[in-house]
CSV table of N, CA and C in Angstrom, one decimal:
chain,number,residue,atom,x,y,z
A,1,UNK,N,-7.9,48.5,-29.7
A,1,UNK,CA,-7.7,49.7,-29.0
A,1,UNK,C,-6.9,50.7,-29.8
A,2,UNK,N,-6.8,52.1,-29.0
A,2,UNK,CA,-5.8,52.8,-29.8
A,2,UNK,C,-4.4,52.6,-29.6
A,3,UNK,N,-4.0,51.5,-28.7
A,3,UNK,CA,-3.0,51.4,-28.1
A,3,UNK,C,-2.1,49.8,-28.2
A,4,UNK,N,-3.2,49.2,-29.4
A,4,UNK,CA,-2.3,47.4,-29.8
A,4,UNK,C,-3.8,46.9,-29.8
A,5,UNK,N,-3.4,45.6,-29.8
A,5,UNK,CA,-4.6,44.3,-29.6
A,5,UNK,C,-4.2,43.8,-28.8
A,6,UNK,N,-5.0,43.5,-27.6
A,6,UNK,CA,-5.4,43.2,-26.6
A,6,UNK,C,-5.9,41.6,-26.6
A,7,UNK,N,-5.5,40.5,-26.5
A,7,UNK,CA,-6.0,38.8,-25.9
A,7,UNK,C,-6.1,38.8,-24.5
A,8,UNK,N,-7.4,38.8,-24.1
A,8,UNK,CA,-8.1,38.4,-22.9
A,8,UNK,C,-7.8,36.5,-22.5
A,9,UNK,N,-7.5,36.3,-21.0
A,9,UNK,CA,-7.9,35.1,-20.8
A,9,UNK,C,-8.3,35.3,-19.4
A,10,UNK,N,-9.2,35.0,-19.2
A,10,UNK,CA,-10.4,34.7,-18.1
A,10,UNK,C,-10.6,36.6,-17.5
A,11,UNK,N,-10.9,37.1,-18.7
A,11,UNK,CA,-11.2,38.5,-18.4
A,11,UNK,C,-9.5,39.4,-17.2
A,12,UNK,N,-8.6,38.6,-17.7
A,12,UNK,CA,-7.2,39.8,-17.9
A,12,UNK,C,-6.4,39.4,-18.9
A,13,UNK,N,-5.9,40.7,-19.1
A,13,UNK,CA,-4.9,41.2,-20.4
A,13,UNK,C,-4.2,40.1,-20.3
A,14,UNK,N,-3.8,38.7,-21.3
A,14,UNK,CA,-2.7,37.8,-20.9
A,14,UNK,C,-1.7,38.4,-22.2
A,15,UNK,N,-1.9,38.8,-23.0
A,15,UNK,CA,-0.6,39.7,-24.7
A,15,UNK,C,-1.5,41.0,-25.0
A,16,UNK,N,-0.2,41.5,-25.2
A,16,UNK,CA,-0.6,42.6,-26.2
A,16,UNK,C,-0.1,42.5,-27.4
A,17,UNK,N,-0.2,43.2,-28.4
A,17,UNK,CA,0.6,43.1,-29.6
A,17,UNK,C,0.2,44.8,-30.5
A,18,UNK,N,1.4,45.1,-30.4
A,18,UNK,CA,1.8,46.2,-31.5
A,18,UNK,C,2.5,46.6,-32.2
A,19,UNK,N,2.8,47.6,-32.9
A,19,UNK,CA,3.7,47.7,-33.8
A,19,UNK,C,4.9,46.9,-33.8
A,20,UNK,N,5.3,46.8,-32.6
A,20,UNK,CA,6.4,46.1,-31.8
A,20,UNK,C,6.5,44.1,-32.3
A,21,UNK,N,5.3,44.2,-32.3
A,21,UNK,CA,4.9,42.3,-32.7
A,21,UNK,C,4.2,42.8,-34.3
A,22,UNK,N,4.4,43.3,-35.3
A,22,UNK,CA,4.2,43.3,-36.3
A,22,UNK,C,3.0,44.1,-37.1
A,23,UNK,N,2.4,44.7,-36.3
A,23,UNK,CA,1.1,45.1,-36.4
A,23,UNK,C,1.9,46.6,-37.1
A,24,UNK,N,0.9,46.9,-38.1
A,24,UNK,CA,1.5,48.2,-39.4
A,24,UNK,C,1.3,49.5,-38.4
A,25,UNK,N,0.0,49.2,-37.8
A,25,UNK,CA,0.2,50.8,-37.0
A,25,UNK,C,-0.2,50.4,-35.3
A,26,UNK,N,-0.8,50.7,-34.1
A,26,UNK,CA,-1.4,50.5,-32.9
A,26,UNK,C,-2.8,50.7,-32.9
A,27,UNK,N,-3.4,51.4,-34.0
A,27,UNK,CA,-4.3,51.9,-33.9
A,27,UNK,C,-5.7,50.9,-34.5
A,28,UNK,N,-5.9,50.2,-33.5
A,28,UNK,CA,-6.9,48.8,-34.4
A,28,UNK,C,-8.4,49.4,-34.6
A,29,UNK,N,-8.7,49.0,-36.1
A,29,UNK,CA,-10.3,49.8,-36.7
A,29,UNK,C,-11.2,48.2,-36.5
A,30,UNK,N,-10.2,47.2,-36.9
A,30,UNK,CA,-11.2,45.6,-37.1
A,30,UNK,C,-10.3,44.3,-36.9
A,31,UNK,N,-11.3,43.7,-36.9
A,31,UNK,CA,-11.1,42.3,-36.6
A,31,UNK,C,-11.7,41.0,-36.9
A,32,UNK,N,-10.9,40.3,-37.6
A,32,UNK,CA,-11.8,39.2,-38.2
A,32,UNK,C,-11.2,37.6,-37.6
A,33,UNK,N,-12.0,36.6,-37.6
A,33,UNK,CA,-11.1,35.2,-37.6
A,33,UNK,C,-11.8,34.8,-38.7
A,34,UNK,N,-10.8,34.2,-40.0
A,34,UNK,CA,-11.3,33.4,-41.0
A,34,UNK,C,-11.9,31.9,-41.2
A,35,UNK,N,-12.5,31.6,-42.0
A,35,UNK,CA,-13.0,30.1,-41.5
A,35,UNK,C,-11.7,29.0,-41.2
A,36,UNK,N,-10.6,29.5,-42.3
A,36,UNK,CA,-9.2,28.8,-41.2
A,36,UNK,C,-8.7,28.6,-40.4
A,37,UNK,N,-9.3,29.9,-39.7
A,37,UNK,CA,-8.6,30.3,-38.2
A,37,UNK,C,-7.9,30.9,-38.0
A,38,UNK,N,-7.3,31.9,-39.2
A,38,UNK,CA,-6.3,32.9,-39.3
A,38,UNK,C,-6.9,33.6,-38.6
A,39,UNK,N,-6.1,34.7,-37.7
A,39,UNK,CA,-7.1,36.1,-37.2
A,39,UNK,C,-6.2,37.6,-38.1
A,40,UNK,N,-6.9,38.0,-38.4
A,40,UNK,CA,-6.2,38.9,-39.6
A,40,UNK,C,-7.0,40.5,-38.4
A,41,UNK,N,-6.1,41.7,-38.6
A,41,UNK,CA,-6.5,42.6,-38.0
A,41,UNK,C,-6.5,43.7,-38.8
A,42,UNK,N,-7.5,45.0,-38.9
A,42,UNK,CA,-7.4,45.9,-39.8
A,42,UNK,C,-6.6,46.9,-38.7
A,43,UNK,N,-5.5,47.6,-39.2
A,43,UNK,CA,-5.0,48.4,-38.6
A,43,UNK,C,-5.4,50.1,-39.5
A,44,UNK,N,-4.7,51.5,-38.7
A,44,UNK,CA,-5.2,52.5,-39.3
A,44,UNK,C,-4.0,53.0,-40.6
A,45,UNK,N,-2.9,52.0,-40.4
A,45,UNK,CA,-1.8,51.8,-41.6
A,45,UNK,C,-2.1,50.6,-42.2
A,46,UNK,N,-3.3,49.6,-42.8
A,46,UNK,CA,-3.6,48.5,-42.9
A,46,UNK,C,-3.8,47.1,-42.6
A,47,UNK,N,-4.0,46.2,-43.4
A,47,UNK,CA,-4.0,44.6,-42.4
A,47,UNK,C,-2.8,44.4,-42.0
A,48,UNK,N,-2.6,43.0,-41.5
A,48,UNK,CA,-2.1,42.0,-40.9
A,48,UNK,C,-2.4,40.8,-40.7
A,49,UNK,N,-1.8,39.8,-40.5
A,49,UNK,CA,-2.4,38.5,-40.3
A,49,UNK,C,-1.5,38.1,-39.2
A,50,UNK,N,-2.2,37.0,-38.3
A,50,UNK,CA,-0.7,36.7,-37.2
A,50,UNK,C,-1.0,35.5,-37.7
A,51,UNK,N,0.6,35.2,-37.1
A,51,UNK,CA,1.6,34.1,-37.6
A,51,UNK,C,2.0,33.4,-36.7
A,52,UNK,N,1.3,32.7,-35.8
A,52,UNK,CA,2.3,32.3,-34.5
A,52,UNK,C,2.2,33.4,-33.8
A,53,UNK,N,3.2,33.9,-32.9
A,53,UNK,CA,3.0,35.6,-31.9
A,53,UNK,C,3.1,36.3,-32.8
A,54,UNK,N,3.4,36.3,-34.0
A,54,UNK,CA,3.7,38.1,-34.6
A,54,UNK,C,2.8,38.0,-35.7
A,55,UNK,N,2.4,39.7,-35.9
A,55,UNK,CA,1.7,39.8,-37.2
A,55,UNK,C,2.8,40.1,-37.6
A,56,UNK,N,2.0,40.0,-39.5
A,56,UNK,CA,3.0,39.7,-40.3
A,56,UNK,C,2.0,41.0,-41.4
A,57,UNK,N,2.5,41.8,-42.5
A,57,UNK,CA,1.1,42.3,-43.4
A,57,UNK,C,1.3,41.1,-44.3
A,58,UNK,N,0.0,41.2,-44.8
A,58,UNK,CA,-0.8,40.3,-45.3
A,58,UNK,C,-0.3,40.2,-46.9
A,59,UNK,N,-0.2,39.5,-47.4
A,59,UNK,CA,0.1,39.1,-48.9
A,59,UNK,C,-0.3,40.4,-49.5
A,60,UNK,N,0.5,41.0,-50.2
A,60,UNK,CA,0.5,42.1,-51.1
A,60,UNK,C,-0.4,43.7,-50.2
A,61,UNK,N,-0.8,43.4,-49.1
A,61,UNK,CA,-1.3,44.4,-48.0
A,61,UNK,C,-0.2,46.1,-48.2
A,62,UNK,N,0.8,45.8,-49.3
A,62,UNK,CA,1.7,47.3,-49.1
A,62,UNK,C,0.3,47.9,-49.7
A,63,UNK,N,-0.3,47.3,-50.7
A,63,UNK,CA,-1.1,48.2,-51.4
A,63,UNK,C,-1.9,48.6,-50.5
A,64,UNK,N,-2.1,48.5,-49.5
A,64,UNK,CA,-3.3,48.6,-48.5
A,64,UNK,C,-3.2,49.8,-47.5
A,65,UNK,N,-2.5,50.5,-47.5
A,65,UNK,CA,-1.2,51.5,-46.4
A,65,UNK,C,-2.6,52.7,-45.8
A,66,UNK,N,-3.8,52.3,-45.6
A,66,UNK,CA,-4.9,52.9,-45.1
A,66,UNK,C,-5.5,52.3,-44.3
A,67,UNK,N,-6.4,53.2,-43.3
A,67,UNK,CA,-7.5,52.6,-42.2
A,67,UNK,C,-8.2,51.6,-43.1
A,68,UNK,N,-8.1,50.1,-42.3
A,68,UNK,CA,-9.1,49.2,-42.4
A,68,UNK,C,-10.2,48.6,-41.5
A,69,UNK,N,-12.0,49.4,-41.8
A,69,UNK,CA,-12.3,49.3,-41.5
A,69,UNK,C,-13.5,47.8,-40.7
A,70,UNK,N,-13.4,47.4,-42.0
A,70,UNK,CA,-13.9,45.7,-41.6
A,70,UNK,C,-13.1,44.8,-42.6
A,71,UNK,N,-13.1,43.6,-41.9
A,71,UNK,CA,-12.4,42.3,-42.5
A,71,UNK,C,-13.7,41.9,-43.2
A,72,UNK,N,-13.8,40.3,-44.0
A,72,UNK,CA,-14.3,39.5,-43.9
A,72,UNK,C,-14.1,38.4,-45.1
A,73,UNK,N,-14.7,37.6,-45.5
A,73,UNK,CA,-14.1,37.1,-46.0
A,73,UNK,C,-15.5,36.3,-47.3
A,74,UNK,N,-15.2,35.6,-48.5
A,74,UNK,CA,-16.0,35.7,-49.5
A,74,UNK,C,-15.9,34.2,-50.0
A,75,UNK,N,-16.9,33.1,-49.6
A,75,UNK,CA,-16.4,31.9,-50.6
A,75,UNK,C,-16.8,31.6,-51.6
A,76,UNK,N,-16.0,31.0,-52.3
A,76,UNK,CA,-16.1,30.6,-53.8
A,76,UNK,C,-16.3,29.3,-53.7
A,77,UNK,N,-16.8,28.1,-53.1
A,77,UNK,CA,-17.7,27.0,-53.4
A,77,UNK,C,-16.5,25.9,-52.8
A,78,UNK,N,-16.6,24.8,-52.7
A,78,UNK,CA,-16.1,23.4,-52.6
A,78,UNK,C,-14.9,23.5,-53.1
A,79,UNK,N,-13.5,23.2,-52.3
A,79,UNK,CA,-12.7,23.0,-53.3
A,79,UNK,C,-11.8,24.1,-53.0
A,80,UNK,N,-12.1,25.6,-53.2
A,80,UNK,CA,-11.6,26.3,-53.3
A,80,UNK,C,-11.6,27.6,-52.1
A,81,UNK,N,-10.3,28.2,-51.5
A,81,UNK,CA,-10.3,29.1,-50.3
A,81,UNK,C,-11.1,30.2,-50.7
A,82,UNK,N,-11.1,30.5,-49.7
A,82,UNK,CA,-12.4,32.1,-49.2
A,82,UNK,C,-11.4,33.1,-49.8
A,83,UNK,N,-12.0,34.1,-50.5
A,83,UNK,CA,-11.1,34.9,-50.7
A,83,UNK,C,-11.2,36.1,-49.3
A,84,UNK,N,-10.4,37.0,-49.0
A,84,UNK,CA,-10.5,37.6,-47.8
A,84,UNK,C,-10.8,38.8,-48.2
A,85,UNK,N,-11.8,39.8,-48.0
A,85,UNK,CA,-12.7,41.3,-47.7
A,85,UNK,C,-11.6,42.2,-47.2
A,86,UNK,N,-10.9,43.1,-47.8
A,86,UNK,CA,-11.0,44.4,-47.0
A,86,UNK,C,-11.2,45.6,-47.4
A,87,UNK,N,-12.2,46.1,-46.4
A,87,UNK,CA,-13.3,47.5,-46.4
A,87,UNK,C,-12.5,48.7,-45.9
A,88,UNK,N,-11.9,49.7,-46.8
A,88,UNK,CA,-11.2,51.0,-46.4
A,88,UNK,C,-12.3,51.9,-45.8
A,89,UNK,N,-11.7,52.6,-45.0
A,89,UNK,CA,-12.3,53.7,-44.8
A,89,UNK,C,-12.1,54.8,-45.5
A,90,UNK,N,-13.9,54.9,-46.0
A,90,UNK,CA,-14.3,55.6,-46.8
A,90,UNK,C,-14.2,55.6,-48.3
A,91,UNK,N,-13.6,54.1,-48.7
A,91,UNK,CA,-13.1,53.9,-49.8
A,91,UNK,C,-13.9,52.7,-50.2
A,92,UNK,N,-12.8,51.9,-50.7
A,92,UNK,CA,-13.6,50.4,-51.6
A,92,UNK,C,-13.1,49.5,-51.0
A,93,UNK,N,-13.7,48.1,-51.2
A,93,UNK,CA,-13.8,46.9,-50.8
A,93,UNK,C,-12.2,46.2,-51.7
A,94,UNK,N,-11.5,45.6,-50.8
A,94,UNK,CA,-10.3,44.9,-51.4
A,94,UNK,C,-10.8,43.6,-51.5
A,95,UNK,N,-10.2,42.8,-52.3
A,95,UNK,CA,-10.3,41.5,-52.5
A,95,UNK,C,-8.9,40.5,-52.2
A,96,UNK,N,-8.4,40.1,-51.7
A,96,UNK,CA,-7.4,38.9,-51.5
A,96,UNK,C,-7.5,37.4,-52.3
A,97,UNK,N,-7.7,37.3,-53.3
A,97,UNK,CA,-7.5,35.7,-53.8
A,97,UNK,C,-6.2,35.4,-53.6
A,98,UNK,N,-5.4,35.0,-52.7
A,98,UNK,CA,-4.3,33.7,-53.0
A,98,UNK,C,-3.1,35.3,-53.4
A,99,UNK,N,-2.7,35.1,-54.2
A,99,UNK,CA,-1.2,36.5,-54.3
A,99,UNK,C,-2.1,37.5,-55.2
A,100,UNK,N,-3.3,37.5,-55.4
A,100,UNK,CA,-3.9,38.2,-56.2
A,100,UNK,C,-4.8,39.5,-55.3
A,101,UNK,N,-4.4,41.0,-55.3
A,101,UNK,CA,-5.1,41.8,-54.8
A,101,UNK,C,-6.1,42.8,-55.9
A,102,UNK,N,-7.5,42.9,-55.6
A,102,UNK,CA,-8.0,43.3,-56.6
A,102,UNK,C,-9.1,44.7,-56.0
A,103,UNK,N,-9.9,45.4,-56.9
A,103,UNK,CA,-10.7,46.3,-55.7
A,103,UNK,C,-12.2,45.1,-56.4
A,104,UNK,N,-13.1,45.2,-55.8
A,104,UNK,CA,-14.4,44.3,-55.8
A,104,UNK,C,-15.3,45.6,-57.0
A,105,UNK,N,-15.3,45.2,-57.8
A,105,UNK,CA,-16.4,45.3,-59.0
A,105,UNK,C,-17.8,45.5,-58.1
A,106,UNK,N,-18.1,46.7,-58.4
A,106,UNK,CA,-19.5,47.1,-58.7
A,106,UNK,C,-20.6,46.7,-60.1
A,107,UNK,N,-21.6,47.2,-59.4
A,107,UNK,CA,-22.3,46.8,-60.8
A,107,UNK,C,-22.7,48.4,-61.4
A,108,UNK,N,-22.6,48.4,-62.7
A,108,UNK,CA,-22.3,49.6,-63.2
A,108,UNK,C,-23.9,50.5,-63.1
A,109,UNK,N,-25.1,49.6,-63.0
A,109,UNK,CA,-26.2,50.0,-62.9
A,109,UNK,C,-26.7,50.5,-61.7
A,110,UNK,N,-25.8,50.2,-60.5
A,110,UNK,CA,-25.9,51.0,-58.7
A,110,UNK,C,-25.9,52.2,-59.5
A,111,UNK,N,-26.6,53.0,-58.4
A,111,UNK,CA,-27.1,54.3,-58.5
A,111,UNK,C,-25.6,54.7,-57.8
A,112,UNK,N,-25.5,54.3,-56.9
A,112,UNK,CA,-24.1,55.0,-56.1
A,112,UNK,C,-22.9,53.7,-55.8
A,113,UNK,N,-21.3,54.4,-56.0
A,113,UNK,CA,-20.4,53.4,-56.1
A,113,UNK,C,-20.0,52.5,-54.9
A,114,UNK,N,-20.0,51.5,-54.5
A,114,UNK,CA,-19.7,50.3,-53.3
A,114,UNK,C,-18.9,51.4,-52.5
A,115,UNK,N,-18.9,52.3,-51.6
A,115,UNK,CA,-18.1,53.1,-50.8
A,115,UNK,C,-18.7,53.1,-49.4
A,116,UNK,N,-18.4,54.3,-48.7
A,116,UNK,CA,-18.4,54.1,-46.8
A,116,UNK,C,-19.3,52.6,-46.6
A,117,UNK,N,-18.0,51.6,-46.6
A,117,UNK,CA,-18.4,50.3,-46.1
A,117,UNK,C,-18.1,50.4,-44.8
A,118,UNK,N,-19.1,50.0,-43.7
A,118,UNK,CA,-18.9,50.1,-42.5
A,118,UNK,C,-19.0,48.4,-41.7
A,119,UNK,N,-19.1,47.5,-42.7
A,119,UNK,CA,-19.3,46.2,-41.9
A,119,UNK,C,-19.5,44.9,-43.3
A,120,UNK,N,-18.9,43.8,-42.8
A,120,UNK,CA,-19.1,42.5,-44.0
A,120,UNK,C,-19.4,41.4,-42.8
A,121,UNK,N,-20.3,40.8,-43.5
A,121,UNK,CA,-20.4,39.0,-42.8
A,121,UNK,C,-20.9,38.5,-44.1
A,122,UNK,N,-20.5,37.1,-43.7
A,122,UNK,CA,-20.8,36.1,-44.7
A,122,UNK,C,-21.7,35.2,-43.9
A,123,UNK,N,-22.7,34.7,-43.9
A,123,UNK,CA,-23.8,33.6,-43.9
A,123,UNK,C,-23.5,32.5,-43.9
A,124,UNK,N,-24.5,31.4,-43.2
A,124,UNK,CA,-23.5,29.9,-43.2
A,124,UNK,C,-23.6,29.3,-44.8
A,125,UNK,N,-24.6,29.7,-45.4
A,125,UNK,CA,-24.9,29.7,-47.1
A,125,UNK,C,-23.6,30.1,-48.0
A,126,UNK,N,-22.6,30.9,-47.3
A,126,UNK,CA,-21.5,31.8,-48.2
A,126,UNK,C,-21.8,33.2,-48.8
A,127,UNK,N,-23.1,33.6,-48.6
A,127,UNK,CA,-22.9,35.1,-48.9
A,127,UNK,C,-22.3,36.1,-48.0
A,128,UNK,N,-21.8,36.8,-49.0
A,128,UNK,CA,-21.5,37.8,-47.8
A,128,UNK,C,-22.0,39.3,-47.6
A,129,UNK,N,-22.3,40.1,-46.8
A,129,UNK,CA,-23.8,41.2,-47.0
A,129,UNK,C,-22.8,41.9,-46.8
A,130,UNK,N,-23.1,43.0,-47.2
A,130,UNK,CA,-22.2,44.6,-47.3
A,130,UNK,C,-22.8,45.9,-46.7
A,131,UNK,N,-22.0,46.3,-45.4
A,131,UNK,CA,-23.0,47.4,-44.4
A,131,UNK,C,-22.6,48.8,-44.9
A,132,UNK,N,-23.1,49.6,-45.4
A,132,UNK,CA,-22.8,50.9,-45.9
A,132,UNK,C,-23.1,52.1,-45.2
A,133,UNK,N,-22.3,53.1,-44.7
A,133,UNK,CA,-22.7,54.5,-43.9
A,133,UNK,C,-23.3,55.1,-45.1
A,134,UNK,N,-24.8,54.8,-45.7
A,134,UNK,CA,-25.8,55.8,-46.2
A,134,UNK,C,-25.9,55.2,-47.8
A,135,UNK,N,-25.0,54.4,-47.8
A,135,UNK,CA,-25.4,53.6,-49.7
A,135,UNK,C,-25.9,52.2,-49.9
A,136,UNK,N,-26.6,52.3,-48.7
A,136,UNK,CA,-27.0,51.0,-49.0
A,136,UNK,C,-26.6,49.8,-48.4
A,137,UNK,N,-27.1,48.4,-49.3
A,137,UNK,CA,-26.5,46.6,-48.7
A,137,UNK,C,-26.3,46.4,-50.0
A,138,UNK,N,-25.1,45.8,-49.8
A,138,UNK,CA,-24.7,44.9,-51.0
A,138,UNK,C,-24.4,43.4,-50.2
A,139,UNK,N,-24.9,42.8,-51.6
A,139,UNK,CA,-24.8,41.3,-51.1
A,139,UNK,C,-24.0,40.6,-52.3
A,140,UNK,N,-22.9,39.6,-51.7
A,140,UNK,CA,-21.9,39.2,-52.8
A,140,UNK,C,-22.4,37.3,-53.0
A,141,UNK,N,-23.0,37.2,-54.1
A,141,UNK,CA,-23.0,36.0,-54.0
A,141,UNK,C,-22.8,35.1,-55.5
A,142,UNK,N,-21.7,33.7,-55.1
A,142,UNK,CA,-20.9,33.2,-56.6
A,142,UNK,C,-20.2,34.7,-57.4
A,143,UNK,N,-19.8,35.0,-57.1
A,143,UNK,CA,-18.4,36.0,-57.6
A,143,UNK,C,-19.5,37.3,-57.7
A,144,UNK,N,-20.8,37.5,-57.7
A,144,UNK,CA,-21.6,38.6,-58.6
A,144,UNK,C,-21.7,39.7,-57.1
A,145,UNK,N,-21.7,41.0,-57.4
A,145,UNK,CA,-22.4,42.1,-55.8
A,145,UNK,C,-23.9,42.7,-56.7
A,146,UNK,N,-24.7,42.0,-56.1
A,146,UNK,CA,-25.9,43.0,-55.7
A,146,UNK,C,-26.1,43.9,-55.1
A,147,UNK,N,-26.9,45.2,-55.4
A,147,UNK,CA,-27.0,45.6,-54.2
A,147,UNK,C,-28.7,46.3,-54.0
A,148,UNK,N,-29.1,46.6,-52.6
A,148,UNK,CA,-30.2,47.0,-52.3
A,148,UNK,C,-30.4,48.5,-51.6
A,149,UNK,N,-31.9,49.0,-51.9
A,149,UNK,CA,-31.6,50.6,-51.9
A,149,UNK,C,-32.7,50.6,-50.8
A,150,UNK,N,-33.2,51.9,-50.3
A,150,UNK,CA,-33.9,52.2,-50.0
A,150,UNK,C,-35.6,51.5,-50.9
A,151,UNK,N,-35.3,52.0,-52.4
A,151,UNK,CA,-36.8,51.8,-52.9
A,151,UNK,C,-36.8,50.1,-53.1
A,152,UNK,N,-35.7,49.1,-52.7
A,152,UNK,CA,-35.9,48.3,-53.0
A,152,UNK,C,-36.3,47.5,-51.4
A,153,UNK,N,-36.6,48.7,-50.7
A,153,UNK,CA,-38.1,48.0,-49.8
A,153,UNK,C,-36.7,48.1,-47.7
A,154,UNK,N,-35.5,48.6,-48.0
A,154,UNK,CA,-34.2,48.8,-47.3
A,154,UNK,C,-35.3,50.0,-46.0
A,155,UNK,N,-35.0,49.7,-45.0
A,155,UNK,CA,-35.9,50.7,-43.8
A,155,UNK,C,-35.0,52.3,-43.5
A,156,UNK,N,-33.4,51.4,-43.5
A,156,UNK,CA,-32.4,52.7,-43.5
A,156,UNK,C,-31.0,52.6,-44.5
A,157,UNK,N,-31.0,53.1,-45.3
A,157,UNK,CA,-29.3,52.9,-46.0
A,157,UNK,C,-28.0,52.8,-45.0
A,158,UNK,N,-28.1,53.1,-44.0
A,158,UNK,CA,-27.4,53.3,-42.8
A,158,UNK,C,-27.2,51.8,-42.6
A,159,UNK,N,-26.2,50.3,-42.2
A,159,UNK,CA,-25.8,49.7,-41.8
A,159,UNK,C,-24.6,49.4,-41.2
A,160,UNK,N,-24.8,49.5,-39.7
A,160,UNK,CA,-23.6,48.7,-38.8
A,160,UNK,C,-22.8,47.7,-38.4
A,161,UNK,N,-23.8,46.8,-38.8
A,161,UNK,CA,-23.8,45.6,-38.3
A,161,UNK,C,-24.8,44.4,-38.6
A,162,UNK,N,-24.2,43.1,-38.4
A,162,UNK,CA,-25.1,41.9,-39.0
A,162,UNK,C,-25.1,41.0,-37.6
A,163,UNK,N,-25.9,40.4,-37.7
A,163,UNK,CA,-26.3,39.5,-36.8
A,163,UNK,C,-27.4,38.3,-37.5
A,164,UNK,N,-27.5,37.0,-37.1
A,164,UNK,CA,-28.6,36.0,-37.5
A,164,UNK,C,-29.1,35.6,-36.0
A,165,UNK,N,-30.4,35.1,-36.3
A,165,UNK,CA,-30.8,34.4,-35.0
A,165,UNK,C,-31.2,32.8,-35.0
A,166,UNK,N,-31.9,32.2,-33.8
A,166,UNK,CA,-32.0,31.0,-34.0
A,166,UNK,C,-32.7,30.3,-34.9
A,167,UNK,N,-33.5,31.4,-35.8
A,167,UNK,CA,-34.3,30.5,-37.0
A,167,UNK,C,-33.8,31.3,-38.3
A,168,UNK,N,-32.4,31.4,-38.2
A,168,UNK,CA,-31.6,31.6,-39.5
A,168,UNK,C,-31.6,33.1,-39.8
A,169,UNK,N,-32.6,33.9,-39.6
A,169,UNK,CA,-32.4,35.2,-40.3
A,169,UNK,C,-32.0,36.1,-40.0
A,170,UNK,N,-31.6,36.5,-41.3
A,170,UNK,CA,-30.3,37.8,-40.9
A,170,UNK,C,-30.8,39.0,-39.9
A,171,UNK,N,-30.5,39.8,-39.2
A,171,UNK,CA,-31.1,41.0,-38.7
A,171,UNK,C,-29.4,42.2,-39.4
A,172,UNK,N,-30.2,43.4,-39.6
A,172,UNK,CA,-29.1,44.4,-39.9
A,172,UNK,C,-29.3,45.0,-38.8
A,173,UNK,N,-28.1,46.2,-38.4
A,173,UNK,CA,-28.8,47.3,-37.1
A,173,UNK,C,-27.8,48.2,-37.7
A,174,UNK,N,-29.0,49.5,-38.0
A,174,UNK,CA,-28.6,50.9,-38.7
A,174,UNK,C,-28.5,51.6,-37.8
């Protein structure tokens, strides 16, 4: 909300949490739970992760001091933690490895640069798809981002949102 994060139980408010419990600003853009179970929140002053009742910002997140539009999160195989997604508004894709903050590499041959990211999921496979206000899908898979256009067969550059259904495949909604 514009006013904290909100935890429902049996459909009423049972916490709130704002600035007051850790949260960088009140003003919540996203929301993710990681495959660990962390719930990390994009605020319109950056992430957060909670810790028990309080958020906390997130490992090196000062660099982050902007609206965060979507969470998500990126795995790197057996063995090894997900790295964690975060999508600025209007900007670029952050990367979280472990104490390491990075911006996500494009590929230099996109016609246009990885920007207005509006949405990330990852697949039960480990990819993770990239929803763009008007540039497209990028898809991140083993460390590499692809991405797809219009002439590569794309209905709208416009993506909001991801969803799969019962026989596995992805649907976008532009």
């Amino acid at each position: 909300t514009e006013n904290g994060l909100l935890r429902l139980d049996n459909g009423r408010i049972a916490e709130t949490f704002t600035v007051a419990q850790g949260l960088p600003s009140n003003r919540i853009r996203s929301l993710f739970v990681d495959t660990s179970g962390r719930t990390w929140v994009g605020t319109e002053r950056g992430p957060a992760v909670l810790r028990g009742n309080r958020f906390e910002q997130a490992p090196l997140a000062h660099q982050l001091q902007f609206p965060i539009v979507a969470i998500g999160e990126a795995a790197l195989g057996a063995g090894r933690p997900a790295q964690i997604l975060f999508a600025a508004d209007r900007g670029s894709v952050y990367v979280l490895d472990g104490e390491k903050l990075s911006k996500l590499s494009d590929d230099v041959s996109s016609a246009a640069p990885l920007s207005e990211v509006t949405t990330l999921y990852t697949d039960p496979e480990g990819v993770t798809w990239i929803g763009t206000n008007g540039v497209g899908l990028g898809m991140l898979r083993n460390g590499k981002l692809h991405r797809f256009y219009l002439r590569d067969g794309l209905i709208d550059p416009e993506i909001y949102g991801f969803m799969t259904d019962a026989r596995d495949r992805l649907w976008m909604v532009g």
